[in-house]
Structures are given as structure tokens and as C-alpha cells.
Amino acid sequence: MNMSSPSDNNEGPVTRLMRERLEAAFSPETLVIEDDSNKHAGHAGHPHRSESHFTVTLVSQAFENESRISRERMVHKALSDLLPDRIHALRLKLDTPLRQE
């Protein structure tokens, strides 16, 4: 059963692209994408556009027996066409269904 958060009509184009890529790659049980960009406005290196900083919570069976670094690499690969031009910062919370906190 896919328990991904439904796509929000207020999601921007980058968030929608991320959701599409992550759902296709991981068939997640949980997928929450938070746009944290407004928290970084005015910081050095912050691109002056919306949708650049994200926190992704992803729970998927695909992460079973994978290390934290391996899981992060898997997500970066799925989003590679958006990094670094569209996504400036990405905080990842990755887990398997049995280990979900």
C-alpha cells in the first residue's frame, strides 16, 4: 500500500518533479517533501528563487539492507537532473518500513 502524501495543489514545479522522480524510483510507503526555502532567504549562497531548499522524508522497502550513505546516493541519483541547478540544499530522512521512527 502506497501511503505517499497526496500531491498538494499548492506544490511548486520543483516539488512536483521531485515527487514524480521519487515515487517512480522508490514506490514509497511514506513520502513527505517540505519546501524549506523561505527559511533560507537572505543567506549567503541562497538562490533568489523559491523552491531551492527541501527536507524529504522517504520510507521505502528499497532501502532495506542499504547503508545511510547508499540510501542518500540512491536519492541523489533519482534527482540528479534537478541537482544542483534546481535544488540548492536537500535534507534527507530515509528509512525502511520496519525501522521507521
PDB file of C-alpha atoms in Angstrom:
ATOM      1  CA  MET A   1       0.000   0.000   0.000  1.00  0.00           C
ATOM      2  CA  ASN A   2       1.443   3.362  -1.021  1.00  0.00           C
ATOM      3  CA  MET A   3       0.994   5.864   1.787  1.00  0.00           C
ATOM      4  CA  SER A   4       2.631   8.781  -0.024  1.00  0.00           C
ATOM      5  CA  SER A   5       1.318  12.196   0.728  1.00  0.00           C
ATOM      6  CA  PRO A   6      -1.082  13.231  -1.997  1.00  0.00           C
ATOM      7  CA  SER A   7       0.218  15.887  -4.316  1.00  0.00           C
ATOM      8  CA  ASP A   8      -0.740  19.282  -2.936  1.00  0.00           C
ATOM      9  CA  ASN A   9      -2.265  21.736  -5.403  1.00  0.00           C
ATOM     10  CA  ASN A  10      -0.004  24.384  -3.862  1.00  0.00           C
ATOM     11  CA  GLU A  11       3.147  22.423  -4.708  1.00  0.00           C
ATOM     12  CA  GLY A  12       5.533  24.220  -6.985  1.00  0.00           C
ATOM     13  CA  PRO A  13       7.057  22.733 -10.127  1.00  0.00           C
ATOM     14  CA  VAL A  14      10.289  21.572  -8.463  1.00  0.00           C
ATOM     15  CA  THR A  15       8.387  19.823  -5.665  1.00  0.00           C
ATOM     16  CA  ARG A  16       6.156  18.088  -8.224  1.00  0.00           C
ATOM     17  CA  LEU A  17       9.192  16.926 -10.222  1.00  0.00           C
ATOM     18  CA  MET A  18      10.838  15.614  -7.065  1.00  0.00           C
ATOM     19  CA  ARG A  19       7.654  13.743  -6.096  1.00  0.00           C
ATOM     20  CA  GLU A  20       7.380  12.152  -9.562  1.00  0.00           C
ATOM     21  CA  ARG A  21      11.025  11.016  -9.569  1.00  0.00           C
ATOM     22  CA  LEU A  22      10.972   9.668  -6.003  1.00  0.00           C
ATOM     23  CA  GLU A  23       7.668   7.829  -6.395  1.00  0.00           C
ATOM     24  CA  ALA A  24       8.887   6.209  -9.618  1.00  0.00           C
ATOM     25  CA  ALA A  25      12.251   5.207  -8.154  1.00  0.00           C
ATOM     26  CA  PHE A  26      11.195   4.011  -4.693  1.00  0.00           C
ATOM     27  CA  SER A  27       7.448   3.212  -4.559  1.00  0.00           C
ATOM     28  CA  PRO A  28       7.495   4.784  -1.101  1.00  0.00           C
ATOM     29  CA  GLU A  29       5.216   3.906   1.764  1.00  0.00           C
ATOM     30  CA  THR A  30       5.739   7.436   3.028  1.00  0.00           C
ATOM     31  CA  LEU A  31       6.900  10.459   1.078  1.00  0.00           C
ATOM     32  CA  VAL A  32       6.821  13.946   2.526  1.00  0.00           C
ATOM     33  CA  ILE A  33       8.530  16.798   0.712  1.00  0.00           C
ATOM     34  CA  GLU A  34       8.848  20.024   2.663  1.00  0.00           C
ATOM     35  CA  ASP A  35       9.887  23.231   0.907  1.00  0.00           C
ATOM     36  CA  ASP A  36      12.172  24.968   3.413  1.00  0.00           C
ATOM     37  CA  SER A  37      13.264  27.717   1.022  1.00  0.00           C
ATOM     38  CA  ASN A  38      11.627  30.561   2.934  1.00  0.00           C
ATOM     39  CA  LYS A  39      13.799  29.710   5.970  1.00  0.00           C
ATOM     40  CA  HIS A  40      16.936  30.461   3.951  1.00  0.00           C
ATOM     41  CA  ALA A  41      16.062  33.732   2.237  1.00  0.00           C
ATOM     42  CA  GLY A  42      18.918  36.199   2.574  1.00  0.00           C
ATOM     43  CA  HIS A  43      21.544  33.570   3.441  1.00  0.00           C
ATOM     44  CA  ALA A  44      24.811  33.581   1.539  1.00  0.00           C
ATOM     45  CA  GLY A  45      24.607  31.278  -1.454  1.00  0.00           C
ATOM     46  CA  HIS A  46      20.796  31.167  -1.396  1.00  0.00           C
ATOM     47  CA  PRO A  47      19.435  31.431  -4.919  1.00  0.00           C
ATOM     48  CA  HIS A  48      16.885  34.203  -5.143  1.00  0.00           C
ATOM     49  CA  ARG A  49      14.004  31.991  -6.236  1.00  0.00           C
ATOM     50  CA  SER A  50      11.506  29.820  -4.483  1.00  0.00           C
ATOM     51  CA  GLU A  51      11.837  26.044  -4.191  1.00  0.00           C
ATOM     52  CA  SER A  52      15.541  25.578  -3.590  1.00  0.00           C
ATOM     53  CA  HIS A  53      15.826  24.053  -0.085  1.00  0.00           C
ATOM     54  CA  PHE A  54      13.990  20.858   0.852  1.00  0.00           C
ATOM     55  CA  THR A  55      13.539  18.261   3.561  1.00  0.00           C
ATOM     56  CA  VAL A  56      12.479  14.865   2.227  1.00  0.00           C
ATOM     57  CA  THR A  57      11.132  12.103   4.449  1.00  0.00           C
ATOM     58  CA  LEU A  58      11.072   8.857   2.493  1.00  0.00           C
ATOM     59  CA  VAL A  59      10.223   5.378   3.763  1.00  0.00           C
ATOM     60  CA  SER A  60      10.734   2.609   1.239  1.00  0.00           C
ATOM     61  CA  GLN A  61      11.455  -1.089   1.123  1.00  0.00           C
ATOM     62  CA  ALA A  62      14.112  -0.199  -1.474  1.00  0.00           C
ATOM     63  CA  PHE A  63      16.351   0.948   1.404  1.00  0.00           C
ATOM     64  CA  GLU A  64      16.384  -2.466   3.069  1.00  0.00           C
ATOM     65  CA  ASN A  65      20.000  -3.570   3.765  1.00  0.00           C
ATOM     66  CA  GLU A  66      21.395  -0.269   2.443  1.00  0.00           C
ATOM     67  CA  SER A  67      23.669   1.988   4.481  1.00  0.00           C
ATOM     68  CA  ARG A  68      22.748   5.608   5.159  1.00  0.00           C
ATOM     69  CA  ILE A  69      25.272   6.772   2.561  1.00  0.00           C
ATOM     70  CA  SER A  70      23.989   4.282  -0.006  1.00  0.00           C
ATOM     71  CA  ARG A  71      20.395   5.447   0.572  1.00  0.00           C
ATOM     72  CA  GLU A  72      21.436   9.058   0.104  1.00  0.00           C
ATOM     73  CA  ARG A  73      23.260   8.186  -3.111  1.00  0.00           C
ATOM     74  CA  MET A  74      20.153   6.398  -4.381  1.00  0.00           C
ATOM     75  CA  VAL A  75      18.036   9.511  -3.782  1.00  0.00           C
ATOM     76  CA  HIS A  76      20.641  11.813  -5.326  1.00  0.00           C
ATOM     77  CA  LYS A  77      20.719   9.582  -8.406  1.00  0.00           C
ATOM     78  CA  ALA A  78      16.907   9.740  -8.718  1.00  0.00           C
ATOM     79  CA  LEU A  79      17.050  13.543  -8.500  1.00  0.00           C
ATOM     80  CA  SER A  80      20.286  14.016 -10.455  1.00  0.00           C
ATOM     81  CA  ASP A  81      18.662  16.094 -13.194  1.00  0.00           C
ATOM     82  CA  LEU A  82      17.488  18.601 -10.562  1.00  0.00           C
ATOM     83  CA  LEU A  83      20.801  18.838  -8.668  1.00  0.00           C
ATOM     84  CA  PRO A  84      22.367  21.394  -8.251  1.00  0.00           C
ATOM     85  CA  ASP A  85      20.581  23.769 -10.628  1.00  0.00           C
ATOM     86  CA  ARG A  86      17.072  23.455  -9.168  1.00  0.00           C
ATOM     87  CA  ILE A  87      17.788  22.037  -5.703  1.00  0.00           C
ATOM     88  CA  HIS A  88      20.322  24.011  -3.692  1.00  0.00           C
ATOM     89  CA  ALA A  89      20.006  22.076  -0.410  1.00  0.00           C
ATOM     90  CA  LEU A  90      18.469  18.711   0.400  1.00  0.00           C
ATOM     91  CA  ARG A  91      17.960  17.284   3.890  1.00  0.00           C
ATOM     92  CA  LEU A  92      17.107  13.583   3.798  1.00  0.00           C
ATOM     93  CA  LYS A  93      15.315  11.395   6.325  1.00  0.00           C
ATOM     94  CA  LEU A  94      15.434   7.908   4.809  1.00  0.00           C
ATOM     95  CA  ASP A  95      14.216   4.690   6.378  1.00  0.00           C
ATOM     96  CA  THR A  96      12.712   1.278   5.781  1.00  0.00           C
ATOM     97  CA  PRO A  97       9.150   0.429   6.842  1.00  0.00           C
ATOM     98  CA  LEU A  98      10.251  -1.734   9.761  1.00  0.00           C
ATOM     99  CA  ARG A  99      12.737   0.779  11.169  1.00  0.00           C
ATOM    100  CA  GLN A 100      10.616   3.900  10.748  1.00  0.00           C
ATOM    101  CA  GLU A 101      10.866   6.210  13.735  1.00  0.00           C
TER     102      GLU A 101
END
